[in-house]
Short mmCIF file of C-alpha atoms and ligand atoms in Angstrom, two decimals:
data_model
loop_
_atom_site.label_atom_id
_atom_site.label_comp_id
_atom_site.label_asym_id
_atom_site.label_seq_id
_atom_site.Cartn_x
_atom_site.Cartn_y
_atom_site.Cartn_z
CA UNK A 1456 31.24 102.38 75.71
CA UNK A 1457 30.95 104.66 72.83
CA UNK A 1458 29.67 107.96 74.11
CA UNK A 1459 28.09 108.85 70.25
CA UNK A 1460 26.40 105.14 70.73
CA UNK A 1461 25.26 106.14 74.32
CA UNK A 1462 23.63 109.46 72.49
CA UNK A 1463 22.37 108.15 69.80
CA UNK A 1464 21.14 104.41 70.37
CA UNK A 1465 21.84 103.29 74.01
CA UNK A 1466 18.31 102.15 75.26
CA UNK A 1467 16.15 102.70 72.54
CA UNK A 1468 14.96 99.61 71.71
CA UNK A 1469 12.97 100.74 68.90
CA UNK A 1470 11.43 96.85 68.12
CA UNK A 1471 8.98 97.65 70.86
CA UNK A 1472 7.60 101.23 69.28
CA UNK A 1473 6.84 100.07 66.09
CA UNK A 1474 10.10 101.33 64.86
CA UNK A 1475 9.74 104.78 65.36
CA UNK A 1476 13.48 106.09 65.17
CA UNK A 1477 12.22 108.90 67.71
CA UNK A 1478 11.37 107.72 71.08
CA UNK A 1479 7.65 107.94 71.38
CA UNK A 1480 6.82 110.29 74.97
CA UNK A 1481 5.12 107.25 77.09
CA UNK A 1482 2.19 110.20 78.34
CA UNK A 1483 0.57 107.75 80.60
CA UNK A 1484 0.35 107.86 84.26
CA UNK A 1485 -0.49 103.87 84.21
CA UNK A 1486 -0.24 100.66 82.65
CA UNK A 1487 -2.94 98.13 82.90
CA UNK A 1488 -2.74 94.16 82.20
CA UNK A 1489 -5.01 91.57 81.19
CA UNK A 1490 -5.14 88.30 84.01
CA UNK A 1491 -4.47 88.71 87.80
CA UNK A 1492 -1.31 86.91 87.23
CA UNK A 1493 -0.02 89.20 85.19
CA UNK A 1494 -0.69 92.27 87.72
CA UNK A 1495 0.82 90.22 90.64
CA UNK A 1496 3.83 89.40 88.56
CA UNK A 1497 4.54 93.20 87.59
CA UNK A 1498 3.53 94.11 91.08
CA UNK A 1499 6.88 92.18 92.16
CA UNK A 1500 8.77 94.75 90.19
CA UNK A 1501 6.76 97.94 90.33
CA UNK A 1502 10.25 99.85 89.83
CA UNK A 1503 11.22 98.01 87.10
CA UNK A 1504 8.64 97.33 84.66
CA UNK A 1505 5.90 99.71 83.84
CA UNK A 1506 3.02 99.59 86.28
CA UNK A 1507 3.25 103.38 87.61
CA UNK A 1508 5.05 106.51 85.92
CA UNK A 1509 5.98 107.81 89.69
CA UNK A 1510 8.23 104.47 89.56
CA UNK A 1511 8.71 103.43 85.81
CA UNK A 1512 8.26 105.28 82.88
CA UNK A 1513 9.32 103.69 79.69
CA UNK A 1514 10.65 107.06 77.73
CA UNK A 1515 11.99 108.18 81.44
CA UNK A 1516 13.70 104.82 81.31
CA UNK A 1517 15.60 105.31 77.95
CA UNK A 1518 17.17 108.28 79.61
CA UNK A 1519 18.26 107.07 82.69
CA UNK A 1520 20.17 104.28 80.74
CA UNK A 1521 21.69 107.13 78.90
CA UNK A 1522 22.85 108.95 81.35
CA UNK A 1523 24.08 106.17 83.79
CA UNK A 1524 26.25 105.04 80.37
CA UNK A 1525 27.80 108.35 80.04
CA UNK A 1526 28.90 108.64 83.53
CA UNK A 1527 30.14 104.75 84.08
CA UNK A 1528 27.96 103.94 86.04
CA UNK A 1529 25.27 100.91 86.43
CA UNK A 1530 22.19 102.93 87.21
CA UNK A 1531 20.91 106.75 87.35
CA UNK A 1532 17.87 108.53 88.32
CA UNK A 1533 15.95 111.83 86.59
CA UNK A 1534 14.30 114.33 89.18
CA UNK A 1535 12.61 117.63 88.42
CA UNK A 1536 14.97 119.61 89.25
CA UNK A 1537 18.49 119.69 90.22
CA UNK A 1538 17.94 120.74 93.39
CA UNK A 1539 15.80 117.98 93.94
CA UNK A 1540 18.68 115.91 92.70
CA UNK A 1541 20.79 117.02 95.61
CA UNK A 1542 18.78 116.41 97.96
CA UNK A 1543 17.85 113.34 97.04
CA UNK A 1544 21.14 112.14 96.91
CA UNK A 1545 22.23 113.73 99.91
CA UNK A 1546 19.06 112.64 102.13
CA UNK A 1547 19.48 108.96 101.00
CA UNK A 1548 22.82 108.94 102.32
CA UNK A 1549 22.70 110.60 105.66
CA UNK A 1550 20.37 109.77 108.39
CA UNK A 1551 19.66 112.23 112.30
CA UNK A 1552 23.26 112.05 114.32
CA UNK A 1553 25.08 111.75 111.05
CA UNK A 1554 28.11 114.02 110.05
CA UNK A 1555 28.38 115.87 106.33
CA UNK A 1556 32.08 117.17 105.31
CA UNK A 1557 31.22 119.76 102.35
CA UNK A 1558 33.43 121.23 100.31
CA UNK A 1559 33.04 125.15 100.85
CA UNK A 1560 31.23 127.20 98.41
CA UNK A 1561 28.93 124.71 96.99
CA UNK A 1562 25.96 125.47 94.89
CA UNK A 1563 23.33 127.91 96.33
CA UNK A 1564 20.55 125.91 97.21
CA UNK A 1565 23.13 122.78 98.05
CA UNK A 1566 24.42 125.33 100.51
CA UNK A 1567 20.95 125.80 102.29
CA UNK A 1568 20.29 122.27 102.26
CA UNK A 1569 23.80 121.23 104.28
CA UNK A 1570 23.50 124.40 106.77
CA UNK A 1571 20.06 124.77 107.20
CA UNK A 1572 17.35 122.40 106.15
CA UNK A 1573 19.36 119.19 107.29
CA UNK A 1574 20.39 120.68 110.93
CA UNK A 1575 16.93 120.57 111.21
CA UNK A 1576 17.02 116.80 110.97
CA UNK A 1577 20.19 116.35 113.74
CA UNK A 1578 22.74 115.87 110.85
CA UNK A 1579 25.87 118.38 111.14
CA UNK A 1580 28.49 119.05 108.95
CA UNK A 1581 31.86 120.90 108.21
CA UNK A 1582 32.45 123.14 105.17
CA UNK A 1583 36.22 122.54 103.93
CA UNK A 1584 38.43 124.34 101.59
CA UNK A 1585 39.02 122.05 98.88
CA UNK A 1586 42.34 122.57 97.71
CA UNK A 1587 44.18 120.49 99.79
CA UNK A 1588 42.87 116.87 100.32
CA UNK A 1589 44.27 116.98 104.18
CA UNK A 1590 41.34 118.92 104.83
CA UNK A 1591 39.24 116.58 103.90
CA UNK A 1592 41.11 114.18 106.16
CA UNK A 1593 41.55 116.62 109.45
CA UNK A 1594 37.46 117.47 109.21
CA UNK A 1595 35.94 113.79 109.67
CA UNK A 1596 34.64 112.53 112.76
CA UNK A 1597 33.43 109.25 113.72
CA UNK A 1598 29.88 110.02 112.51
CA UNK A 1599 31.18 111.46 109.24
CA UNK A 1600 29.36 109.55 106.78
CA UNK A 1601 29.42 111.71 103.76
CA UNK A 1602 31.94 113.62 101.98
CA UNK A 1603 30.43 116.22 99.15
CA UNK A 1604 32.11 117.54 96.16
CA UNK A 1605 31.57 120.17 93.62
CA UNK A 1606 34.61 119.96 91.43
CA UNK A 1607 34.84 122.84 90.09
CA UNK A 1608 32.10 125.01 91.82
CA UNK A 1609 30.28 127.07 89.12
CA UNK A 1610 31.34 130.97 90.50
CA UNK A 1611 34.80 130.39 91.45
CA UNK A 1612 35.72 127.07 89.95
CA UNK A 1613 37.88 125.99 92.62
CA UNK A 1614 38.64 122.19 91.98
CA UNK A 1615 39.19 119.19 94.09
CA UNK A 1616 41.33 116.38 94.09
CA UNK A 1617 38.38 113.81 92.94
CA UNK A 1618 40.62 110.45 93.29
CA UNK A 1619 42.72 111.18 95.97
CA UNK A 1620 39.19 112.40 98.10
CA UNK A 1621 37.47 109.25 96.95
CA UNK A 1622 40.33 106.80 97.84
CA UNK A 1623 40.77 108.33 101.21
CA UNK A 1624 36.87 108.47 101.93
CA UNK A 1625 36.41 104.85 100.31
CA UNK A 1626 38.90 103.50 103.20
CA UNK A 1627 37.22 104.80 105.90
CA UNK A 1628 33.91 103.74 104.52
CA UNK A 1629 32.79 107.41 103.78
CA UNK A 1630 30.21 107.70 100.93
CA UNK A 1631 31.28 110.41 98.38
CA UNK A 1632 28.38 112.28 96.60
CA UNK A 1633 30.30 114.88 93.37
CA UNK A 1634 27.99 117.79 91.69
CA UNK A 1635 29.45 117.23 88.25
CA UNK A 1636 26.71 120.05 85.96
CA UNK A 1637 29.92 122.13 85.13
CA UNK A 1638 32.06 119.65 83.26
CA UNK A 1639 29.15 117.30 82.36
CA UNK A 1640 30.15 113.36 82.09
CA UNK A 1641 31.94 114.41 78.46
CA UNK A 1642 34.43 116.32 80.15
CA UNK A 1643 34.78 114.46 83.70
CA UNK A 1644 33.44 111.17 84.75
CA UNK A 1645 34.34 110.88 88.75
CA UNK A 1646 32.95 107.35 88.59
CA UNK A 1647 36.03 106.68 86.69
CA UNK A 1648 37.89 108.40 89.67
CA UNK A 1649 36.48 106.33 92.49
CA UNK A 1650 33.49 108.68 93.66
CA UNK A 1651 30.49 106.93 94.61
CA UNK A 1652 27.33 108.97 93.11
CA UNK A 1653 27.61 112.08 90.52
CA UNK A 1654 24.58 114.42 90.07
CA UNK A 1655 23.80 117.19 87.75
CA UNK A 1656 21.53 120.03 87.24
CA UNK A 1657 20.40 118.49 83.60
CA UNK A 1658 18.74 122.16 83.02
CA UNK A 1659 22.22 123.08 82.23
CA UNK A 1660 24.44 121.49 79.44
CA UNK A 1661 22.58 117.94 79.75
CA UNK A 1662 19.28 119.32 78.35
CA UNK A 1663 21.12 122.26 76.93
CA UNK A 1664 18.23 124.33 75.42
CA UNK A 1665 16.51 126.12 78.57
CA UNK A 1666 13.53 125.36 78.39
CA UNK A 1667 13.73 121.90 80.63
CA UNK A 1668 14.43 122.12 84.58
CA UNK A 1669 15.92 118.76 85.84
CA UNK A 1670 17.92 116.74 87.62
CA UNK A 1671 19.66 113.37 87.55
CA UNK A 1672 21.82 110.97 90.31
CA UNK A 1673 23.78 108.47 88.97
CA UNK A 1674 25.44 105.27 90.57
CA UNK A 1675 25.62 101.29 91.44
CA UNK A 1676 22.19 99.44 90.53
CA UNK A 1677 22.26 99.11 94.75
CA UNK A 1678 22.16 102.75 95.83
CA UNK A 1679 20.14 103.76 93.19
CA UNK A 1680 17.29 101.66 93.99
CA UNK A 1681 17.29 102.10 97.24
CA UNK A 1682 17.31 105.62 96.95
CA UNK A 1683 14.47 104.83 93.75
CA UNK A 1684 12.07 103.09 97.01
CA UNK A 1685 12.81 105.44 99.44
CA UNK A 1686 13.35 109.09 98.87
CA UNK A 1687 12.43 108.92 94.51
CA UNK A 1688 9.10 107.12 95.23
CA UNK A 1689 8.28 108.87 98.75
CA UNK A 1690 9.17 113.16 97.78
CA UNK A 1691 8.16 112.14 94.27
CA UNK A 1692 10.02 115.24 92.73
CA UNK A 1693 10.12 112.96 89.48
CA UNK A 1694 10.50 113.92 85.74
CA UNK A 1695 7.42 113.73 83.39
CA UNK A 1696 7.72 111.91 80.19
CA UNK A 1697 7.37 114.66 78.16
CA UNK A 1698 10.26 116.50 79.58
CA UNK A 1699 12.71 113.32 79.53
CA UNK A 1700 11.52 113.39 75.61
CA UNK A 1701 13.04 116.53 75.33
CA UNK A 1702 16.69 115.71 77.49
CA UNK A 1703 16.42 112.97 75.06
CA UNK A 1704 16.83 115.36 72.10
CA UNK A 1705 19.05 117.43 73.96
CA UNK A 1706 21.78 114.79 74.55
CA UNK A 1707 21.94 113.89 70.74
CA UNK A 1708 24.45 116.78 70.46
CA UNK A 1709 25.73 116.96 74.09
CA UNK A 1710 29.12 115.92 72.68
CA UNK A 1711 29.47 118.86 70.08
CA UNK A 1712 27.60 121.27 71.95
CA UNK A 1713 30.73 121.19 74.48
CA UNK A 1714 32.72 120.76 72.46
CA UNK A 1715 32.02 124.15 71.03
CA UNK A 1716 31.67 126.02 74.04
CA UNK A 1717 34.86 124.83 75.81
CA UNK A 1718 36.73 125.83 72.27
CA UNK A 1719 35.00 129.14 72.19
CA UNK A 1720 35.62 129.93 76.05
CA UNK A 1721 38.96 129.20 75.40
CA UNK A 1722 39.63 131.88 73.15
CA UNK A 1723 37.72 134.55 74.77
CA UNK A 1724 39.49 133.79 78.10
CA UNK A 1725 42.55 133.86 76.66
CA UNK A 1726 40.88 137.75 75.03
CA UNK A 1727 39.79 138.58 78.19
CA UNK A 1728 42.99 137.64 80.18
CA UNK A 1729 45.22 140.38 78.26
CA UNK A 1730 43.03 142.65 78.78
CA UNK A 1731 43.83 145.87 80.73
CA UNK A 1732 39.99 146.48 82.10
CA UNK A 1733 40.34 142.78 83.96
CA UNK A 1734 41.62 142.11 86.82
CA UNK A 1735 41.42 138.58 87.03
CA UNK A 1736 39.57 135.44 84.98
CA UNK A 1737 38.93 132.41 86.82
CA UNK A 1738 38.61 129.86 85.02
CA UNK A 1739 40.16 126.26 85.32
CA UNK A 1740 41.97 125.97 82.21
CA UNK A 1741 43.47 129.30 82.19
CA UNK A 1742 47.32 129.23 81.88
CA UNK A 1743 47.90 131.26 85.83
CA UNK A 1744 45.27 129.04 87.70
CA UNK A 1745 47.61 127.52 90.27
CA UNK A 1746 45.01 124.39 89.89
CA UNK A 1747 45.77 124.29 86.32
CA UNK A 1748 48.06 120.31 86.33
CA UNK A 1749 44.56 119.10 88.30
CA UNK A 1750 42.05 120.54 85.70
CA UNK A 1751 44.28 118.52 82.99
CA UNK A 1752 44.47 115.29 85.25
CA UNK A 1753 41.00 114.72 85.77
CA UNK A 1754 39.21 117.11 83.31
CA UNK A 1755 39.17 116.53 79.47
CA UNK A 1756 38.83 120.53 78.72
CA UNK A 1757 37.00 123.48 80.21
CA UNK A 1758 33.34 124.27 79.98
CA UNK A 1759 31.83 127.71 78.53
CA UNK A 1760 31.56 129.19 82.51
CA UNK A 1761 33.60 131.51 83.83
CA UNK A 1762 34.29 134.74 85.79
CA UNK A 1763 35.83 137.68 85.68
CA UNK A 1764 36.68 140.60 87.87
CA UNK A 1765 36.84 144.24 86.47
CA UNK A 1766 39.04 147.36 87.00
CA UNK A 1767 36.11 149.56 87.84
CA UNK A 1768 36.35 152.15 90.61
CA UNK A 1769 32.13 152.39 91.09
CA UNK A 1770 29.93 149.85 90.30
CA UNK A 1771 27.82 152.48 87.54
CA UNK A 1772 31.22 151.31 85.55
CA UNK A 1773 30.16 147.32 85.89
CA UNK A 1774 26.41 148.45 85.21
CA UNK A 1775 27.44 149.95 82.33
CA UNK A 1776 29.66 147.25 80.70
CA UNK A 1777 26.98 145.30 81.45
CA UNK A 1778 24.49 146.81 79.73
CA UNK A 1779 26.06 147.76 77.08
CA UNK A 1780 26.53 143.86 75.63
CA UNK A 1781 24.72 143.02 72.90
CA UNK A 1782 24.68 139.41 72.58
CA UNK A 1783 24.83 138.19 76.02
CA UNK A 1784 21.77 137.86 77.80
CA UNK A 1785 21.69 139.00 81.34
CA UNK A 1786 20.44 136.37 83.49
CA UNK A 1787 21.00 133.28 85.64
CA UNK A 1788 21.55 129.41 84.69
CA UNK A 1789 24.53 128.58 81.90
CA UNK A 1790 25.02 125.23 79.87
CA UNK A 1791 22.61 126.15 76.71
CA UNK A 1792 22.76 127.55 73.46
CA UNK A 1793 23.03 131.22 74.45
CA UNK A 1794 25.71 133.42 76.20
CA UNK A 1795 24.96 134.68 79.89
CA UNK A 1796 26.36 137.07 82.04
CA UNK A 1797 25.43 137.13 85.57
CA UNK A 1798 26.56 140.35 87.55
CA UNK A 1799 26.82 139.89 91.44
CA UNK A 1800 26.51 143.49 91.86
CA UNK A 1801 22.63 142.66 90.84
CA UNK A 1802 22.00 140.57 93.58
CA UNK A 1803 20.30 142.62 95.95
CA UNK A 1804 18.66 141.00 98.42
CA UNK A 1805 18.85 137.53 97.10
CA UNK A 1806 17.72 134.58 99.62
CA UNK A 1807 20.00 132.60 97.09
CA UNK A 1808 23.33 134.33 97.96
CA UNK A 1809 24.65 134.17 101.44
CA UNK A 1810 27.52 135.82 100.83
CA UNK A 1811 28.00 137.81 97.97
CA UNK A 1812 31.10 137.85 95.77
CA UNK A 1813 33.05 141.24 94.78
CA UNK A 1814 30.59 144.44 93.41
CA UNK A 1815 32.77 144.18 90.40
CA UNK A 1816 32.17 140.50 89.83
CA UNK A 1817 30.74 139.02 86.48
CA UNK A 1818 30.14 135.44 85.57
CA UNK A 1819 29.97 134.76 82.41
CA UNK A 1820 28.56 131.93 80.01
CA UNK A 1821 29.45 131.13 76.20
CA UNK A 1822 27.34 129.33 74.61
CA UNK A 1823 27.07 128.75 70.76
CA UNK A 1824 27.30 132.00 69.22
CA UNK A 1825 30.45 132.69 67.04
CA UNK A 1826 33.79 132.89 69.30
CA UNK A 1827 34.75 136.31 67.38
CA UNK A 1828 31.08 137.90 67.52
CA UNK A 1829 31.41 137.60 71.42
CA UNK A 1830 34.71 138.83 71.46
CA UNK A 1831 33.71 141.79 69.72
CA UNK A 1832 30.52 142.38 71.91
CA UNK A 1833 33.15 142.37 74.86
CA UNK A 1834 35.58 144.32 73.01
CA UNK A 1835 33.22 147.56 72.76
CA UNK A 1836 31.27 147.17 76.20
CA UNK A 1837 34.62 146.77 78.26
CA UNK A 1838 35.88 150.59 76.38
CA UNK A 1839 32.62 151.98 78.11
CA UNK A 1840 34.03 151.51 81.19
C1 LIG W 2123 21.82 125.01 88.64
C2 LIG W 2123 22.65 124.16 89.53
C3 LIG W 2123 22.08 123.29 90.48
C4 LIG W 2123 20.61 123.23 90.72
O1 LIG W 2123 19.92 122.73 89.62
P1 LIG W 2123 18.43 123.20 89.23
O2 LIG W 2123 18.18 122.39 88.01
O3 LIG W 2123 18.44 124.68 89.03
O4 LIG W 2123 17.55 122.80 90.38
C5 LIG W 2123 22.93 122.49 91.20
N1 LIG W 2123 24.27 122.53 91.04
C6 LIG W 2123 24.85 123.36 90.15
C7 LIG W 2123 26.33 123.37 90.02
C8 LIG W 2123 24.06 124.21 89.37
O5 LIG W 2123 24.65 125.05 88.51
#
């Protein structure tokens, strides 16, 4: 399908609003109905229909057609939060005695759920370095019943193997659960590759505007609703109306939006690469990543994220880079309108960082801001150093 049909018309069916070309925000906890019969009939599809916003919300609905279109896949479910995404997905998959192979390195909060919250629950797992798909293979056991991807992770962007990890896990009946927030479904669809559910933090490029913390699962009409009547309906960590309004608005320029920050992180990797005060750029599409013929298999381009390492001797050098930009904000998330750069030599004592990266580690985010303006801003702070 279409993806500028899937932003711009999928699932609006704008007969039933009085034509309002806007999706009107549904702000109604219930729906009521006029006969007995009518209740008892709705009641036999509580999930479906609107009856209860915790199960159906017509503007929540528009969006999860959306964004089950743009990843290929039949069905797809909005939570709160990414993180409550992840969990979700994970929890609905594994069950006490059960076996999780991660790939290592995955998202912060991902990480506590697979080594700490869920060990709590009897389910183990194995953290794997994803670069070779024979890991993958030499770390199941007979309980293994989930393999999790993060392809690429969003610090190091180390990438796996999506179709060959899917095939192998498909034949020995091995569900496969893929964090895809960093390439978002216009520049990967893993669907497409053979994976069996792809999640997102939709607070990064999906909403794109930070000011909207979500979270979305997408996959086959089966798993989804039994994940919908069992851990959706039961944690409730759903989305509110007003809130899938605004994803709504954010998708309309998903497709340009990353467009314009993989063009733009282009050329200021390929600045920062020549550049005598760095040490190293990882970033997928850059010309020395030895993973460079798998980011153009399965990846359409880069996103804006990236890191860098700097020649610094103390880290008052990486403070003072730091603060010297102008027109990237310091702070954590990535995906919106604005550059980001995220020092690790900030994180103190962070319960969010097990184990932290290099002092003289920087991640950085472009966002929509003139290519040459940022080049510029990272042209004068790197000569402080
Ligand atoms: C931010 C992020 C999450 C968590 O999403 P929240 O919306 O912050 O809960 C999960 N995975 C990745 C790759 C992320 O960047």
């Amino acid at each position: 399908m279409d993806t500028s049909y899937i932003l711009n018309h999928l699932g609006e069916d704008r007969d039933e609003y009085y034509g309002a070309v806007a999706p009107p925000v549904f702000q109604t906890t219930n729906f009521c109905f006029k006969t007995v019969s009518e209740m008892r009939e709705k009641l036999k599809h509580e999930l479906e229909t609107p009856f209860y916003t915790r199960g159906y919300n017509p503007t929540v609905a528009i969006l999860r057609k959306k964004l089950a279109a743009l990843e290929k896949a039949e069905d797809a479910l909005v939570f709160s939060s990414g993180s409550a995404a992840v969990a979700a997905a994970v929890m609905s998959v594994v069950k006490a005695g059960d076996h999780v192979v991660c790939v290592q390195k995955p998202y912060s909060w991902t990480n506590t759920l697979i080594s700490k919250y869920l060990v709590k629950y009897g389910v183990t797992h194995t953290y794997v370095n994803g670069a070779d798909v024979a890991n993958f293979q030499n770390a199941i056991q007979p309980n293994t019943k989930l393999i999790y991807l993060e392809s690429p992770n969003s610090l190091t962007f180390e990438l796996q193997d999506i179709e060959a990890i899917a095939t192998f896990a498909r034949s020995k009946n091995i569900t496969t659960i893929i964090d895809n927030s960093y390439c978002s479904p216009i520049n990967q669809t893993p669907i497409a590759l053979g994976v069996d559910m792809v999640l997102h933090s939709a607070t990064k490029y999906l909403n794109g505007h930070s000011d909207v913390m979500a979270g979305v699962v997408c996959g086959t009409k089966e798993r989804i609703m039994k994940m919908m009547a069992e851990e959706y309906m039961t944690l409730g960590s759903i989305i509110s109306a007003h809130h899938a309004a605004l994803i709504l608005r954010g998708l309309r320029t998903l497709e340009l939006r990353m467009n314009k920050s993989a063009e733009s992180a282009k050329k200021v990797t390929e600045y920062l690469e020549k550049h005598p005060k760095i040490t190293k750029v990882n970033y997928p599409f850059s010309a020395d990543n030895p993973q460079l013929a798998l980011a153009k298999k399965q990846m359409k381009q880069g996103g804006g994220l990236f890191s860098i390492v700097l020649k610094a001797e103390k880290v008052e050098q990486v403070e003072k880079f730091c603060d010297s930009l102008k027109y990237f904000l310091m702070a954590t998330s990535w995906g919106s309108y604005e550059s980001l750069i995220f020092p690790t030599c900030a994180l103190g004592a962070s319960k969010s960082f097990e184990n932290p990266l290099p002092w003289n580690f920087v991640r950085v985010y472009i966002g929509l801001e003139d290519a040459d303006l940022l080049i510029e801003d990272l042209k004068q702070a790197l000569e402080k150093i």
